[in-house]
Short mmCIF file of C-alpha atoms and ligand atoms in Angstrom, two decimals:
data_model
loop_
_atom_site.label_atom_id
_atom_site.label_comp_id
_atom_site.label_asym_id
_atom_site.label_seq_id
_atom_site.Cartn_x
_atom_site.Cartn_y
_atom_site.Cartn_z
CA UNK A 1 192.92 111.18 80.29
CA UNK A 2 189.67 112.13 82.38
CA UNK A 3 189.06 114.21 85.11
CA UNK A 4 189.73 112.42 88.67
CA UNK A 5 185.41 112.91 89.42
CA UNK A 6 184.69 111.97 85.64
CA UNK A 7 187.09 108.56 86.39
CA UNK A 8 185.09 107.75 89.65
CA UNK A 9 181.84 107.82 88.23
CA UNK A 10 183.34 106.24 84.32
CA UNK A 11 184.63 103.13 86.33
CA UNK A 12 181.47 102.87 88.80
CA UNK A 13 183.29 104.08 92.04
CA UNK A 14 180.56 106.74 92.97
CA UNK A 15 178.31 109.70 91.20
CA UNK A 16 180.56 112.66 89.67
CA UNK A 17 179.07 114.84 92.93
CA UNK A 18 180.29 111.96 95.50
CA UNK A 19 183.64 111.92 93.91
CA UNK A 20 184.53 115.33 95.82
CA UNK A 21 184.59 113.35 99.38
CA UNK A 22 186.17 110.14 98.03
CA UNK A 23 189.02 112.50 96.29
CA UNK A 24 189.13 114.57 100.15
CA UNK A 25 189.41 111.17 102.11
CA UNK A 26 192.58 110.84 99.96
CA UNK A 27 191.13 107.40 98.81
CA UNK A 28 192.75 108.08 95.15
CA UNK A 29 196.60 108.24 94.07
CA UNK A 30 198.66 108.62 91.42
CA UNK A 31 201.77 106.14 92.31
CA UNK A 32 202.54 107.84 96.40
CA UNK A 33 200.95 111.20 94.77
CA UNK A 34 197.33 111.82 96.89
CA UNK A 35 194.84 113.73 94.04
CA UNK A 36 193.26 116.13 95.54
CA UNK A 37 191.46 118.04 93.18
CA UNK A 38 188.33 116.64 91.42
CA UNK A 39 189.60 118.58 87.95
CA UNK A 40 193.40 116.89 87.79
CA UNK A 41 193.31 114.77 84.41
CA UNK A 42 194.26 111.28 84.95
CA UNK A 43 195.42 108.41 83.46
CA UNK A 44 193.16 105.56 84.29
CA UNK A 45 195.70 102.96 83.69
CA UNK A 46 198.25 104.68 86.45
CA UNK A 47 195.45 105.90 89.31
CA UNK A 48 195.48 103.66 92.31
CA UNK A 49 191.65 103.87 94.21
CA UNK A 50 192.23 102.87 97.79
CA UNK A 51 195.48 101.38 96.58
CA UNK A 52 194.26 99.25 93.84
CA UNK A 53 194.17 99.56 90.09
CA UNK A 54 190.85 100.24 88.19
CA UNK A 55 189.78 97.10 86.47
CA UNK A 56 188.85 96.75 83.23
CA UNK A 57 190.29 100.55 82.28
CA UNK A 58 190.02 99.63 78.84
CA UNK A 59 186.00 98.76 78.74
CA UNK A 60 185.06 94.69 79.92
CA UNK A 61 184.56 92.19 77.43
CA UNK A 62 183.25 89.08 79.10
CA UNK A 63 181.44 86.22 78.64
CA UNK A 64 178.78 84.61 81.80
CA UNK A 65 177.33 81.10 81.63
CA UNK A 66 173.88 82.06 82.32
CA UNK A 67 171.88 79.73 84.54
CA UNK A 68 167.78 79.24 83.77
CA UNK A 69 165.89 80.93 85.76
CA UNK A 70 167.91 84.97 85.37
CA UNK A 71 166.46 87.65 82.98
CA UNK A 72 168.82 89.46 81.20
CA UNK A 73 166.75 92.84 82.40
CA UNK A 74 168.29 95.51 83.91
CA UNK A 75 165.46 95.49 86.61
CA UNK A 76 164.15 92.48 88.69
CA UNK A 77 160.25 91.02 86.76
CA UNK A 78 157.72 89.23 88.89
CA UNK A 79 160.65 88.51 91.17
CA UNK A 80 163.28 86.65 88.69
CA UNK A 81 166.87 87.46 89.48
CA UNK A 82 168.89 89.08 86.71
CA UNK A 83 171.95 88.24 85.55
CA UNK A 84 173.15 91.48 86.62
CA UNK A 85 173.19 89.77 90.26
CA UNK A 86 175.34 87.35 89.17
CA UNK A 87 178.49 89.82 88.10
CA UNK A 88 180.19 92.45 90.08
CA UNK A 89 178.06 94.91 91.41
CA UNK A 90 180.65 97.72 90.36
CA UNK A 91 179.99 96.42 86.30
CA UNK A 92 176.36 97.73 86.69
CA UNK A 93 177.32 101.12 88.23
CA UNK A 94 180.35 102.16 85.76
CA UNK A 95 178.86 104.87 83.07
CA UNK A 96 178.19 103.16 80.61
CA UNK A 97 177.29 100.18 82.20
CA UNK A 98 177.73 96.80 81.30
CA UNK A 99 174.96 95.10 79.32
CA UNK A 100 174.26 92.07 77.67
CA UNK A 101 174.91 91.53 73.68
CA UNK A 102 171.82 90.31 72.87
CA UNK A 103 169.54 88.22 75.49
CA UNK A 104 168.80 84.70 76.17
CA UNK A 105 165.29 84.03 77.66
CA UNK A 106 164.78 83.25 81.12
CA UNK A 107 164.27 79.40 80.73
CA UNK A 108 167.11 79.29 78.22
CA UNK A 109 170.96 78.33 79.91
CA UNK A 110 174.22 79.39 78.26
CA UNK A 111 176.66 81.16 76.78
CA UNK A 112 176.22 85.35 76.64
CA UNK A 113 178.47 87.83 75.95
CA UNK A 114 178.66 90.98 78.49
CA UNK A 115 180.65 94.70 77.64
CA UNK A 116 180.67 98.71 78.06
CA UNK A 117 181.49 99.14 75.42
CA UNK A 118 179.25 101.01 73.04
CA UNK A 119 180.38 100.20 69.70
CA UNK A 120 181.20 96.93 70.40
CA UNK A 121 177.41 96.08 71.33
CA UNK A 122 176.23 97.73 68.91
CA UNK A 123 178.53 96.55 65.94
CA UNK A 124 178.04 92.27 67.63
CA UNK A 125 174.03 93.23 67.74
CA UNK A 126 173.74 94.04 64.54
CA UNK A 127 171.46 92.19 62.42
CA UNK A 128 173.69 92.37 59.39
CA UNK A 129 176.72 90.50 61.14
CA UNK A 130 175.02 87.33 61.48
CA UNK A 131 177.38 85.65 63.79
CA UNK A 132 176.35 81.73 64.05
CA UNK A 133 174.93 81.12 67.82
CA UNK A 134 174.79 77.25 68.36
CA UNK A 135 171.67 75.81 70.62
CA UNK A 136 171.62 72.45 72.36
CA UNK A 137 168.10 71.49 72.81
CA UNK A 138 166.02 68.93 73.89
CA UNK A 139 161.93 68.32 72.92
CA UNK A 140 159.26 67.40 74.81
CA UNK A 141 158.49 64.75 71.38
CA UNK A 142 160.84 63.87 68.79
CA UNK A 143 161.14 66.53 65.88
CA UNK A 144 160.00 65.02 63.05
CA UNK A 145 162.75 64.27 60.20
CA UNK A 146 161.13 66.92 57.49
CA UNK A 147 162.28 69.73 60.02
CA UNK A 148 165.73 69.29 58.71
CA UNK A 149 164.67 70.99 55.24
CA UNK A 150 161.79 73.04 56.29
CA UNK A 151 164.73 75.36 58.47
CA UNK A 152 167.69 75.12 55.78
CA UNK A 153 165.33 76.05 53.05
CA UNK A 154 164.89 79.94 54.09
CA UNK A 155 161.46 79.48 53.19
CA UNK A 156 160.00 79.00 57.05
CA UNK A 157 158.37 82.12 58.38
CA UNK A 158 157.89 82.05 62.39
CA UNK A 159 154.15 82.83 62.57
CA UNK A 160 153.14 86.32 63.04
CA UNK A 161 156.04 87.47 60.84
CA UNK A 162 156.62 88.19 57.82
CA UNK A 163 160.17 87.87 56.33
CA UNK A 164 160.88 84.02 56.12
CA UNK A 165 164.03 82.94 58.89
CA UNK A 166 167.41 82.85 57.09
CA UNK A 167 168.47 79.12 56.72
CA UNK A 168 169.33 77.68 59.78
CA UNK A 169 171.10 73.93 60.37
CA UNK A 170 169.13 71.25 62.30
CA UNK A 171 171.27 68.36 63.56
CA UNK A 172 169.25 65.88 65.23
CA UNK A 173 171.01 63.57 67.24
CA UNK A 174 171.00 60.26 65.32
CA UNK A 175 170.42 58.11 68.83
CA UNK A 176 167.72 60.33 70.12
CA UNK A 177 165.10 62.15 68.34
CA UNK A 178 164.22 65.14 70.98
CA UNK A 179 168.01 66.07 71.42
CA UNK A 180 170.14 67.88 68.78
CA UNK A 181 171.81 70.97 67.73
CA UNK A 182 170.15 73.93 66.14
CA UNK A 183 172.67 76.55 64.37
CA UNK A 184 171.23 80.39 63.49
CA UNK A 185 172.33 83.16 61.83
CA UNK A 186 170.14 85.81 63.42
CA UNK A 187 168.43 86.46 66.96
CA UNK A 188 164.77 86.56 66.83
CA UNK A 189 162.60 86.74 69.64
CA UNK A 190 162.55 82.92 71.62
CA UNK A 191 163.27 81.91 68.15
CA UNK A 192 164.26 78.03 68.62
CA UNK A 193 161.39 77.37 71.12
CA UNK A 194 159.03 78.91 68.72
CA UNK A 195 160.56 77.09 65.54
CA UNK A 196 160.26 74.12 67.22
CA UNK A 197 157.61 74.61 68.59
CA UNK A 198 156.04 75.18 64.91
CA UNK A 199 156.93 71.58 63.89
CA UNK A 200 155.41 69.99 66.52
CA UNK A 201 158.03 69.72 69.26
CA UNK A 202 158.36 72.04 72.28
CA UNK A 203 161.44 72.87 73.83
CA UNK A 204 161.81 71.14 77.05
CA UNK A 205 165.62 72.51 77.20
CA UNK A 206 167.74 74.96 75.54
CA UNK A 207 171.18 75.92 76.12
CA UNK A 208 173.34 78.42 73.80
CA UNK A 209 176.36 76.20 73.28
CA UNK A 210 178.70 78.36 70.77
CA UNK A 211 178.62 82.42 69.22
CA UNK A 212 181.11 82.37 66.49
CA UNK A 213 184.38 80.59 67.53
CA UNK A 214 183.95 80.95 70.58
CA UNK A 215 182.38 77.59 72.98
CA UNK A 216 180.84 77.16 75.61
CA UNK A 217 182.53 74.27 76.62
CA UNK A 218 185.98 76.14 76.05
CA UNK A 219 185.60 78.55 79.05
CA UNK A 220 185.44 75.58 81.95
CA UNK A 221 182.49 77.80 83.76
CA UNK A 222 180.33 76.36 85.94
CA UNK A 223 176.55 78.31 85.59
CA UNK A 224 176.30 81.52 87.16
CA UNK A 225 180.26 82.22 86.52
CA UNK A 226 182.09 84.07 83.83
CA UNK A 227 184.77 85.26 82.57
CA UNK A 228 186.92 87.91 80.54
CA UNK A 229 187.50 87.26 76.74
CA UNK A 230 189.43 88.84 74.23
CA UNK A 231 187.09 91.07 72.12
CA UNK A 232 189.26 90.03 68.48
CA UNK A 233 187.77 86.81 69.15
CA UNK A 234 184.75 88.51 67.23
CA UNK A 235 186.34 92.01 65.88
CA UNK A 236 188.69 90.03 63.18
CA UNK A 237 185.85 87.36 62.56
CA UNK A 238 184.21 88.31 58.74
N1 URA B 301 165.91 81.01 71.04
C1 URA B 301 165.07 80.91 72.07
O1 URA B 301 163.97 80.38 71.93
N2 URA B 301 165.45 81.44 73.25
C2 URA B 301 166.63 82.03 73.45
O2 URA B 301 166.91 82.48 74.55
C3 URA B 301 167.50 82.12 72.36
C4 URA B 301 167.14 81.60 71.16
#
């Protein structure tokens, strides 16, 4: 139950100190009931705001297709739209607001997840999880065949740092050297461009194909769209 001002500003309606003219312009209802008191507790499920149901009342879970060329910043750099422009504008004002889980850089396509809620971020962000994110790339020259062992070995350190990655799978597509799949247990920063970059072969493309069980290709989005998904998906994974 929250108070009817606390639910407009919760659910990205208005500010807690704008809610007082929504709630006297009779804009919110419980069933025919008109609130008019900014204190009444209310079930978010039941309240009707200019006669529709709050979405989402139980915190979004939701995964975009991002498109190159968006930042997953909150605020617009050197003119780059974000991928906040591509969802809802409501998602952005509710309290807390949505946010990616995790980031993909701004050249990089693909699959990211999106939610409110706080201990769901925090518990998929979490370095110890290591949920396996699946990249489709393609190279500017063909990665050379040692690359294979170099990554699964856990003995490759990303220059500049110094823990060594944990293993990751390189699966190089047998017909064409500069295309393949790259699977990783962890999130460093532009880590595929910069591994691959290490052996000689720069990322022309990269697309995030898979997190966990969950694919890309499953979701039928187009770039730039998304859509809900069911947050067990990751909760009941190990
Ligand atoms: N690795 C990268 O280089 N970029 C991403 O966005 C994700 C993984």
């Amino acid at each position: 139950m929250l108070r009817a001002d606390a639910l407009l500003s919760r659910f990205g309606y208005c500010s807690r100190r704008e809610a007082a003219a929504w709630i006297r312009a009779g804009r919110i209802r419980l069933g025919h009931e008109t609130i008019t008191s900014p204190s009444v507790k209310l079930d978010p499920a039941r309240v009707l705001v200019d006669g529709e149901p709050v979405p989402f009342v139980n915190g979004i879970f939701a995964a975009l297709y991002k498109p190159v060329g968006y930042t997953c910043s909150h605020t617009p750099e050197n003119g780059a739209p974000t991928i906040y422009e591509l969802l809802p504008p409501q998602w952005s004002a509710r309290n807390p607001a949505v946010q990616s889980i995790g980031r993909l850089d701004k050249e990089t396509s693909g699959l990211l997840l999106l939610s409110d809620v706080g201990e769901l971020v925090h518990a998929l962000t979490s370095p110890r999880r290591h949920i396996q994110k699946v990249y489709e790339y393609r190279t500017v020259s063909p990665v050379p065949p040692e690359a294979t062992a170099l990554f699964v070995s856990g003995r490759f350190t990303l220059r500049g740092e110094k823990t060594p990655c944990l293993p990751a799978s390189l699966e190089q597509d047998a017909a064409d050297p500069c295309h393949g799949l790259i699977r990783l247990h962890e999130g460093r920063y532009h880590q595929v461009r910069r591994m691959l970059a290490a052996v000689g072969s720069p990322v022309a493309e990269l697309t995030r194909i898979a997190i966990g069980s969950l694919q890309l290709a499953s979701l039928s989005l187009l770039p730039g769209e998304w859509t809900p998904v069911n947050p067990q998906l990751f909760t009941d994974a190990p």
